[in-house]
Short mmCIF file of C-alpha atoms and ligand atoms in Angstrom, two decimals:
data_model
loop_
_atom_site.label_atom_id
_atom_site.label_comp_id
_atom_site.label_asym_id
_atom_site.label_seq_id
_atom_site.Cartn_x
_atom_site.Cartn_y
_atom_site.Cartn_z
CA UNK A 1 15.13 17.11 -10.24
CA UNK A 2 15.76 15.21 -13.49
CA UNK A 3 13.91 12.42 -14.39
CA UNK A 4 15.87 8.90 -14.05
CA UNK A 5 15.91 6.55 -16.27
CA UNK A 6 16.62 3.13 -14.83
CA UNK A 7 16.60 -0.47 -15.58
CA UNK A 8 15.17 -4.27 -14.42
CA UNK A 9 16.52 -6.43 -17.09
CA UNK A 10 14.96 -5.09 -20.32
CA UNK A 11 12.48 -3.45 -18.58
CA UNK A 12 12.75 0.49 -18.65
CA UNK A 13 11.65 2.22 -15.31
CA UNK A 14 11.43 6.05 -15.88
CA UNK A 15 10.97 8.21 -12.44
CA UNK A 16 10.53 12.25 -11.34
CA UNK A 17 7.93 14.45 -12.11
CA UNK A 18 6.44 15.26 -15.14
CA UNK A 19 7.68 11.27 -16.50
CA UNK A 20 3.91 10.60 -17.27
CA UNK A 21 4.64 12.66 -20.73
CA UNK A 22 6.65 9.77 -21.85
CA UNK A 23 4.09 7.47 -22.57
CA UNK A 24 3.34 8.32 -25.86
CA UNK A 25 7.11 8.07 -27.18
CA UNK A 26 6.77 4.55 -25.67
CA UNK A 27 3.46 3.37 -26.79
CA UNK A 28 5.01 4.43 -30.20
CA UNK A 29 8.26 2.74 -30.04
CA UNK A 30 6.06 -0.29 -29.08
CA UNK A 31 3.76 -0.11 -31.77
CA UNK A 32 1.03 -2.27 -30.41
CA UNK A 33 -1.62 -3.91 -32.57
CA UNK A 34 -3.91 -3.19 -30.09
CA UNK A 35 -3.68 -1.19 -26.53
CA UNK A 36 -6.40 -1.79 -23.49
CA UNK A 37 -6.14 0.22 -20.13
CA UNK A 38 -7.26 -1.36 -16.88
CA UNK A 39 -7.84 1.13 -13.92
CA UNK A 40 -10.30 0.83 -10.59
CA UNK A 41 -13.18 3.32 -10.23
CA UNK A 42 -11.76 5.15 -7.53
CA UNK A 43 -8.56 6.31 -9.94
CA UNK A 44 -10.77 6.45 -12.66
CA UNK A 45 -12.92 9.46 -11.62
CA UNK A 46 -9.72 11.15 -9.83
CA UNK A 47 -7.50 11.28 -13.00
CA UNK A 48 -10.58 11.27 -15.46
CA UNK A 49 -9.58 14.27 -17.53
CA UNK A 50 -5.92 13.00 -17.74
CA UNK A 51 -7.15 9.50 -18.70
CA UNK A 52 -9.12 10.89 -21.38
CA UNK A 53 -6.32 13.01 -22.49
CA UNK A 54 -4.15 9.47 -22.28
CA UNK A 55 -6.89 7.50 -24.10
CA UNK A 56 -6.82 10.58 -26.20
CA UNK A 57 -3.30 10.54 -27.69
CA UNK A 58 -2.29 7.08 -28.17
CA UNK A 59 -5.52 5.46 -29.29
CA UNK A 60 -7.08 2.50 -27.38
CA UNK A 61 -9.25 -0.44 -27.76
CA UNK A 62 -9.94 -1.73 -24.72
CA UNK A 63 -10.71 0.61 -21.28
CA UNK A 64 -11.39 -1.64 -18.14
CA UNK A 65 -12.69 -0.42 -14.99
CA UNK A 66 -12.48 -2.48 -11.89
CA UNK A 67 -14.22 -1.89 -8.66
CA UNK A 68 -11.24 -0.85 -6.34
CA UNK A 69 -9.95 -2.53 -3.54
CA UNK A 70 -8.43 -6.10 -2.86
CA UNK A 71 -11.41 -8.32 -3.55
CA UNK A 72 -11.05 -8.02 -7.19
CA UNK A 73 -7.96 -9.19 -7.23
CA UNK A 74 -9.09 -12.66 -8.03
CA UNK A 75 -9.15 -15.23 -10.89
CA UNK A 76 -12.70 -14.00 -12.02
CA UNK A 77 -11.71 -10.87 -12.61
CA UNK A 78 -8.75 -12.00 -14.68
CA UNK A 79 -10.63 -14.12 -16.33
CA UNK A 80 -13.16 -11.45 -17.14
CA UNK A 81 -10.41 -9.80 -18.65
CA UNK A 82 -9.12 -12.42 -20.76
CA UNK A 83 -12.38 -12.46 -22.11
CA UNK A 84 -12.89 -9.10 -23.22
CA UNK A 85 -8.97 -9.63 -24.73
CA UNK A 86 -9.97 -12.25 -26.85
CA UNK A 87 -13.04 -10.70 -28.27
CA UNK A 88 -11.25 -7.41 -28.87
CA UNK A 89 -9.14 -10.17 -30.64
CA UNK A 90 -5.93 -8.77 -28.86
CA UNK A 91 -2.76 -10.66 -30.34
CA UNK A 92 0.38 -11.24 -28.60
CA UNK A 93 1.97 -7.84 -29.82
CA UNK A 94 -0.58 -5.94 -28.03
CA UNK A 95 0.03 -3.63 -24.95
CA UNK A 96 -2.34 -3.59 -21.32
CA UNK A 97 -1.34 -0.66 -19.30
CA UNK A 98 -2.26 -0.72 -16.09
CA UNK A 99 -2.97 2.37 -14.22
CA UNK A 100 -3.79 2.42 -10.74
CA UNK A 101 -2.65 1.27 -6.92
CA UNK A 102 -0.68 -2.28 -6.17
CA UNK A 103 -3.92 -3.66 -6.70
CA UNK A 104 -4.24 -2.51 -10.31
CA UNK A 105 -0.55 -3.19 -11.16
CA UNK A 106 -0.90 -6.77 -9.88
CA UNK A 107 -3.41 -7.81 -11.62
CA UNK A 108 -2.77 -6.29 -15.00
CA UNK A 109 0.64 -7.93 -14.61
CA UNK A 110 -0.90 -11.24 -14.02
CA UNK A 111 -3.11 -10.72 -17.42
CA UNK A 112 -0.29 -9.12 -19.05
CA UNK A 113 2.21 -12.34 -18.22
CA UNK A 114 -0.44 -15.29 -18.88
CA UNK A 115 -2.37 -13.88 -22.24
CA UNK A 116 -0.96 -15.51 -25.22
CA UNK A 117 1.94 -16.57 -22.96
CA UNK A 118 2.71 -12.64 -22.36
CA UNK A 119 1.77 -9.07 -24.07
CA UNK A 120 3.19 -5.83 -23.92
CA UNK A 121 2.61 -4.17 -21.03
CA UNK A 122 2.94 -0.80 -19.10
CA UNK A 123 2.31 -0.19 -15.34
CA UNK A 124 1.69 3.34 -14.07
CA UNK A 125 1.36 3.03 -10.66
CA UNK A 126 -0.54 5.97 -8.24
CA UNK A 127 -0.03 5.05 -5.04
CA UNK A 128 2.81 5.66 -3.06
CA UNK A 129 3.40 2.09 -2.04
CA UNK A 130 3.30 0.97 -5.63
CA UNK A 131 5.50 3.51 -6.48
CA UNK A 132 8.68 3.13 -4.05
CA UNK A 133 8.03 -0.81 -3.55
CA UNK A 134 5.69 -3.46 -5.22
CA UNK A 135 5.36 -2.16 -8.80
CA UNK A 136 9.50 -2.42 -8.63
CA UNK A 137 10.61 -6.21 -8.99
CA UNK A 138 8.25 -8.01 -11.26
CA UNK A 139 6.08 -10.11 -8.95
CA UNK A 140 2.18 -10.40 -10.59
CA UNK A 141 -0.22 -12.04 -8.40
CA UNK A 142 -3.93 -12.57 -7.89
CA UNK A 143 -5.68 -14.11 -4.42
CA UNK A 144 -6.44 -17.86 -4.08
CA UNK A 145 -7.76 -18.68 -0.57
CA UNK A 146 -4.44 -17.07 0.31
CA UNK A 147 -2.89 -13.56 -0.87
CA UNK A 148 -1.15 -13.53 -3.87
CA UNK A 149 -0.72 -17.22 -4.14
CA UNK A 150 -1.07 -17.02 -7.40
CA UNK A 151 1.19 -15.09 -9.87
CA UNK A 152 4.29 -14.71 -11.97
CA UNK A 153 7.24 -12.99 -12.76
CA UNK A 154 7.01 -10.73 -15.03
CA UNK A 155 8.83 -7.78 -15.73
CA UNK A 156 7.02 -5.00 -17.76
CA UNK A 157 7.81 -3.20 -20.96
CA UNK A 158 7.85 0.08 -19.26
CA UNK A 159 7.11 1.58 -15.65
CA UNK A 160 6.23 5.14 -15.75
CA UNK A 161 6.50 6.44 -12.36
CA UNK A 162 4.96 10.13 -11.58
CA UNK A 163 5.31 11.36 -8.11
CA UNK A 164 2.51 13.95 -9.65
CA UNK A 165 -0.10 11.33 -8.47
CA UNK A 166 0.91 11.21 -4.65
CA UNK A 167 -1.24 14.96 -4.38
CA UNK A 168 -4.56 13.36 -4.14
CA UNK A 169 -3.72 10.26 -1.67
CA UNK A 170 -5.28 10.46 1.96
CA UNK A 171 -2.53 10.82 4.89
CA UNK A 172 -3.29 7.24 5.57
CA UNK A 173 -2.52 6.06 1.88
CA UNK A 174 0.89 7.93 1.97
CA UNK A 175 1.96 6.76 5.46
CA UNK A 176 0.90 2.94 4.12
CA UNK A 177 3.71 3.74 1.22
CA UNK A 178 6.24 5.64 3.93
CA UNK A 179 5.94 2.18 6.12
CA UNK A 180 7.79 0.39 2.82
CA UNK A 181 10.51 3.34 2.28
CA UNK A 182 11.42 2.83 5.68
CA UNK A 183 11.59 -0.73 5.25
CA UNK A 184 14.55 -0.06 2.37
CA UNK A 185 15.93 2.65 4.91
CA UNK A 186 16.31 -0.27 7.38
CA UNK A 187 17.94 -2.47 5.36
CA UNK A 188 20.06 -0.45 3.07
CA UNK A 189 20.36 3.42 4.05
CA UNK A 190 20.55 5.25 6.78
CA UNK A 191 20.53 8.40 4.90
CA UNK A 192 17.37 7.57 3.43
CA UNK A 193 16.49 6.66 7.18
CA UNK A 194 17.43 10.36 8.28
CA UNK A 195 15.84 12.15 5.40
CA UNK A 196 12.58 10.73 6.54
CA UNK A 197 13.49 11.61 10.33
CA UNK A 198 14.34 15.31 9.46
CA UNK A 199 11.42 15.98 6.78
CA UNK A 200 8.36 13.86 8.28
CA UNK A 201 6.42 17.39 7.72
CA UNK A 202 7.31 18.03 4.83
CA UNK A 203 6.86 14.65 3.22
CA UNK A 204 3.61 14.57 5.12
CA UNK A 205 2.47 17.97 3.88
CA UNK A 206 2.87 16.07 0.05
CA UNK A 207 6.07 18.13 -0.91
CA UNK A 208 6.29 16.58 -4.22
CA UNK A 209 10.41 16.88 -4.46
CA UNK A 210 10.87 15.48 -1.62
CA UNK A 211 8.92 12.58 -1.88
CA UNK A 212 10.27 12.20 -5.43
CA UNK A 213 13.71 11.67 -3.62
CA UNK A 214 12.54 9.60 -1.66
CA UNK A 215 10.73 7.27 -4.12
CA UNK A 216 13.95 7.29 -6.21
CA UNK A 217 15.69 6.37 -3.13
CA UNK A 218 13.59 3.51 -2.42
CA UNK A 219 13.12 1.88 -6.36
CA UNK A 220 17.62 1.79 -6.37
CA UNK A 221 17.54 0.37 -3.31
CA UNK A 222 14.91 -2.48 -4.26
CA UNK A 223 16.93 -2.36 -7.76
CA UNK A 224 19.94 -3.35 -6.67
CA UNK A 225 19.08 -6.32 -4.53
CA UNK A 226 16.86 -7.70 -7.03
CA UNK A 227 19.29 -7.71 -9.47
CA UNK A 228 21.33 -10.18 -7.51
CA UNK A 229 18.57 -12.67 -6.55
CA UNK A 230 15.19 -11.78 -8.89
CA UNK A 231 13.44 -14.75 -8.25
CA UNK A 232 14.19 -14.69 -4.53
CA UNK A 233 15.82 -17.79 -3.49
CA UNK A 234 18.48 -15.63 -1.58
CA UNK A 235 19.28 -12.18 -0.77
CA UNK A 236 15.86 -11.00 -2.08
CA UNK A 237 14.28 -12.31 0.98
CA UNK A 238 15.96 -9.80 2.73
CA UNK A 239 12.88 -7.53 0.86
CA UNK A 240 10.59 -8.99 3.82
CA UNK A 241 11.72 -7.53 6.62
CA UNK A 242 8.43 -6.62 8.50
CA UNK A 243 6.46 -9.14 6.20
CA UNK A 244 6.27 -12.14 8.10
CA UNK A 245 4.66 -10.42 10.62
CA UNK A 246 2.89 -8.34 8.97
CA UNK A 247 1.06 -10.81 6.56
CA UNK A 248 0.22 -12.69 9.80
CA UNK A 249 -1.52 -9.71 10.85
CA UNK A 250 -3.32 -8.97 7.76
CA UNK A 251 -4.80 -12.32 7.94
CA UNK A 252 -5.42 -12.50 11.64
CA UNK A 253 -7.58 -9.18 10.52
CA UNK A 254 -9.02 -10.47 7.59
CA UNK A 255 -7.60 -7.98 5.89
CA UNK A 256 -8.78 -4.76 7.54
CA UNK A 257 -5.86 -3.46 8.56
CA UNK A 258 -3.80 -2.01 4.76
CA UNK A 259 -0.68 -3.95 4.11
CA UNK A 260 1.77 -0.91 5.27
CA UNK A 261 0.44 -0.88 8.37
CA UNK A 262 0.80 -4.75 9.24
CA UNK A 263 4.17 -4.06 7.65
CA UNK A 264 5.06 -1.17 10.12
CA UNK A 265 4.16 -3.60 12.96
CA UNK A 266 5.93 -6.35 11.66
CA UNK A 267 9.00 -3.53 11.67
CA UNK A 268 8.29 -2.73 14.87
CA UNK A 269 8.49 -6.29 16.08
CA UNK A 270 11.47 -7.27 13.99
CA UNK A 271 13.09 -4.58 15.77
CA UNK A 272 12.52 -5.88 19.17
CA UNK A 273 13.20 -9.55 18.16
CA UNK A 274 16.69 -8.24 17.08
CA UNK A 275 17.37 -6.48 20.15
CA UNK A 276 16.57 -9.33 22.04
CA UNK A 277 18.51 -12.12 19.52
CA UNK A 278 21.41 -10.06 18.17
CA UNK A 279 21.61 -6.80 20.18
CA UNK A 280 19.96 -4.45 17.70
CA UNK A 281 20.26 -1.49 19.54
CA UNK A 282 18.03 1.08 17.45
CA UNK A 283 14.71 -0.10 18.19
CA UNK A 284 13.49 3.43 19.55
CA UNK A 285 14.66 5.48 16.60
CA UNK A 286 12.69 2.76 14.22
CA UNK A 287 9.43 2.53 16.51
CA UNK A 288 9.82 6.74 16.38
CA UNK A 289 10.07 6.90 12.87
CA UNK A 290 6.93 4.74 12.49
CA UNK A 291 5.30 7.06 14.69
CA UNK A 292 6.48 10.44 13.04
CA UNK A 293 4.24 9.22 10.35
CA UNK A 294 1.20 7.78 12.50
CA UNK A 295 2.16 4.41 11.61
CA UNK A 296 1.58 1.72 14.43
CA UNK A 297 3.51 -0.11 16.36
CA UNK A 298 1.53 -2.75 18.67
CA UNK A 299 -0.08 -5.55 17.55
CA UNK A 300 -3.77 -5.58 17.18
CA UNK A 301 -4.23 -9.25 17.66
CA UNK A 302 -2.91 -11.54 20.40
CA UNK A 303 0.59 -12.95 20.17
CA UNK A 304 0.12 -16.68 20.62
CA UNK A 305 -2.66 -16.19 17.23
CA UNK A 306 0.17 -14.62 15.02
CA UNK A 307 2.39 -17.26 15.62
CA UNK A 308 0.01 -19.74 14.25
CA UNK A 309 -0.31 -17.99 11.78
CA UNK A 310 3.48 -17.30 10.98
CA UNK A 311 3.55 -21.15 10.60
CA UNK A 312 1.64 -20.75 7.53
CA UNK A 313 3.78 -17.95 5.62
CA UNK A 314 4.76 -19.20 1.97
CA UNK A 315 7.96 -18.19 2.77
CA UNK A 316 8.79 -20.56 5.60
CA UNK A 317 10.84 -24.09 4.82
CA UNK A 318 10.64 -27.26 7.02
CA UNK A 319 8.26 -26.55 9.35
CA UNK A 320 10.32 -23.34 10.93
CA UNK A 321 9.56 -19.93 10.47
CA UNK A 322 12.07 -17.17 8.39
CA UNK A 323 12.28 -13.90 10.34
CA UNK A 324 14.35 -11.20 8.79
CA UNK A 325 16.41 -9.15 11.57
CA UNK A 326 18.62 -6.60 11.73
CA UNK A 327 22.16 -6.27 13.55
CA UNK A 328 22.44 -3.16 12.61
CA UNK A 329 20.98 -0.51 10.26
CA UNK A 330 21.91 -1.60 6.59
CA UNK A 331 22.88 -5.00 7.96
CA UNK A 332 20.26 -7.20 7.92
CA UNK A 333 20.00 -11.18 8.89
CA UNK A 334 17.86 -13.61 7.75
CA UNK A 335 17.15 -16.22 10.85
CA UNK A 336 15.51 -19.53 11.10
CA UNK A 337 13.42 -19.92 14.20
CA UNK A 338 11.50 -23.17 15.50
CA UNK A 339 7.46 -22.71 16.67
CA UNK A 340 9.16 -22.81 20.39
CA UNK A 341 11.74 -20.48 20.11
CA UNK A 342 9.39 -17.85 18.35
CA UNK A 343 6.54 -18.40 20.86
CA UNK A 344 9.55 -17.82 23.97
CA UNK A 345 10.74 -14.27 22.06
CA UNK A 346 7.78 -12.86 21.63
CA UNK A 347 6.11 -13.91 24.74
CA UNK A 348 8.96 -11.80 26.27
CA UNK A 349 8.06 -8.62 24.91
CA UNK A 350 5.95 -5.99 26.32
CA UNK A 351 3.65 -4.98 23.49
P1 ADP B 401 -1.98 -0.15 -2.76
O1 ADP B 401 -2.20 0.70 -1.55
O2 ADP B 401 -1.37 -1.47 -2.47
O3 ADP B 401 -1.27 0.53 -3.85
P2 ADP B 401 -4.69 -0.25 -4.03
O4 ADP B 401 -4.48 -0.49 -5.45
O5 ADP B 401 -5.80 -1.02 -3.38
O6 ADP B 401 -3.44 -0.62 -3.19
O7 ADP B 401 -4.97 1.28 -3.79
C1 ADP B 401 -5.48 1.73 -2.59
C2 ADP B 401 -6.63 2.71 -2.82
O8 ADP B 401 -6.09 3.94 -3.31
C3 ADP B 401 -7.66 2.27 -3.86
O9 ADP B 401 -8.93 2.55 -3.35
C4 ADP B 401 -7.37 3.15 -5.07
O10 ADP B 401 -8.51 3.41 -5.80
C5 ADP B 401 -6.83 4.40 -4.43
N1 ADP B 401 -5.89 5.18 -5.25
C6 ADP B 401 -4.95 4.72 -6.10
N2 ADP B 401 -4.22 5.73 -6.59
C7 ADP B 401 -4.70 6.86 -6.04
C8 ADP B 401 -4.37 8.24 -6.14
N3 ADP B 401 -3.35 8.65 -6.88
N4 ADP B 401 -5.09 9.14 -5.42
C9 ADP B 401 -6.11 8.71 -4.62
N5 ADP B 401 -6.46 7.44 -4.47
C10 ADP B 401 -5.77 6.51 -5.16
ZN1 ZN B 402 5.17 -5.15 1.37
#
């Protein structure tokens, strides 16, 4: 498959197999006074030889690596960061790539965005959830009591997406990506919807074109709604199907449970709300997708404790809560719900 070359504003987002090799052409065009990489330890001894062959070929001041997992995604760690920037007397026409999972892109966003009032910067995501969904869009964010409440918009430079990276994720890290892909399939393509239906195996066996297609899929999907509402005060939010849930979840958790699968419960649960509100009558093929990929589908907590919880999502406005629902496959519906009405839906369905 040829690689795609696509576009968020100014911001160039090459895609397929093999697209890693373009780094250097960019890094060049670029022509940073000074380059740092920021990775997490995990990535960092998985890809070591191609990080040194990276680090290698364009030349770099700065190599940062971060414990991995969520809890460094926080202001000391940014700050850290900014710290080391400033001694390696970085200027604003240097470059941070960031190379790594959501976490990783996140966060080198956030330092990208804020240091000197914005640098250069490349993301090179390696998960498959950063890959199809949150490196795609521009949102940077660290954690503040909350998740992600703090962040920017900020679109980089460059994303350099290699599917080449998916071979050495667990079956649990690719099915937390798959639970986002069919989030897009849901809301914008059925075909995308079916190709996950009819090659679960395949996909789950890591067959690299296939989940290439289906990455591609997913980043035009995102694409083209974002381009009509990037700083989500509209059609953006349709983005969150699953999410209001799903966040709710998370935190009722603390966090143990990985954002896809809080997602593929919130999907779950959008997709009997709809059935119930607005006659959404594909609620078994979603829930079997899900399952196709050992996703889950019933909540872990009780219901009356999500709800409360619901009440707190950033995205709510005067006091009710935002669901997004679907009518159909590729028609979604964004619906405003009081605490009472909420607590009476799902109180009527069988987990
Ligand atoms: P996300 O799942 O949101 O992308 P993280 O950045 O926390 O979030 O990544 C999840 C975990 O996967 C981290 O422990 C990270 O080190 C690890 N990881 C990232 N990329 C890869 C990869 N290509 N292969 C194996 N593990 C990876
Ligand atoms: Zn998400």
């Amino acid at each position: 498959m040829p690689i795609d070359i696509l576009y968020q504003l100014n911001g160039k987002i090459i895609v397929g197999l093999g697209s890693l090799k373009y780094l250097k052409d960019i890094v060049n065009k670029l022509n940073p006074q000074k380059i740092g990489i920021i990775t997490d330890s995990n990535v960092a001894s998985i890809y070591r030889d191609r990080l040194i062959q990276i680090i290698k070929s364009i030349g770099i001041d700065a190599y940062i690596i971060l414990r991995s997992g969520e809890r460094v995604k926080n202001i000391s760690t940014a700050t850290r960061i900014w710290k080391i920037l400033i001694k390696k007397e970085f200027t604003r026409e240097s470059l941070v790539i960031g190379f790594g999972g959501g976490v990783i892109g996140d966060l080198t966003g956030f330092v990208a965005s804020t240091y000197m009032r914005g640098i250069h910067y490349i993301n090179i995501p390696t998960t498959l959830l950063a890959q199809a969904d949150s490196a795609i869009g521009g949102k940077t964010g660290i954690d503040m009591d909350g998740k992600n409440l703090i962040g920017t918009f900020y679109i980089p430079n460059a994303i350099i997406i290699d599917p080449i990276f998916i071979e050495t994720l667990s079956t649990k890290q690719l099915a937390n990506g798959v639970s986002e892909i069919i989030k897009h399939g849901v809301i914008a393509s059925n075909s995308l919807l079916k190709m996950l239906e009819n090659h679960h195996e395949k996909i789950l066996g890591k067959d690299l074109s296939l989940i290439e297609k289906i990455i591609k899929s997913s980043i035009k999907i995102k694409l083209n709604i974002i381009s009509r509402d990037f700083r989500e005060r509209g059609i953006r939010r349709i983005l969150n199907l699953g999410h209001t849930i799903g966040h709710a979840i998370e935190k009722a958790t603390e966090y143990r449970i990985p954002h896809g699968e809080a997602v593929s419960v919130g999907l779950a649960y959008a997709s009997k709300i709809s059935e119930v509100i607005l006659g959404f009558d594909e609620t078994d093929r979603i829930m079997g997708i899900l399952e196709l990929f050992g996703l889950p589908t019933k909540l872990p907590v009780k219901p009356y404790r999500l709800i409360d919880l619901m009440k707190l999502d950033k995205k709510n406005w005067r006091g009710k809560i935002t669901l997004v629902l679907m009518r159909k496959i590729e028609e979604p519906v964004i619906k405003e719900f009081t605490e009472g009405e909420i607590r009476k839906v799902i109180g009527g369905i069988n987990g």
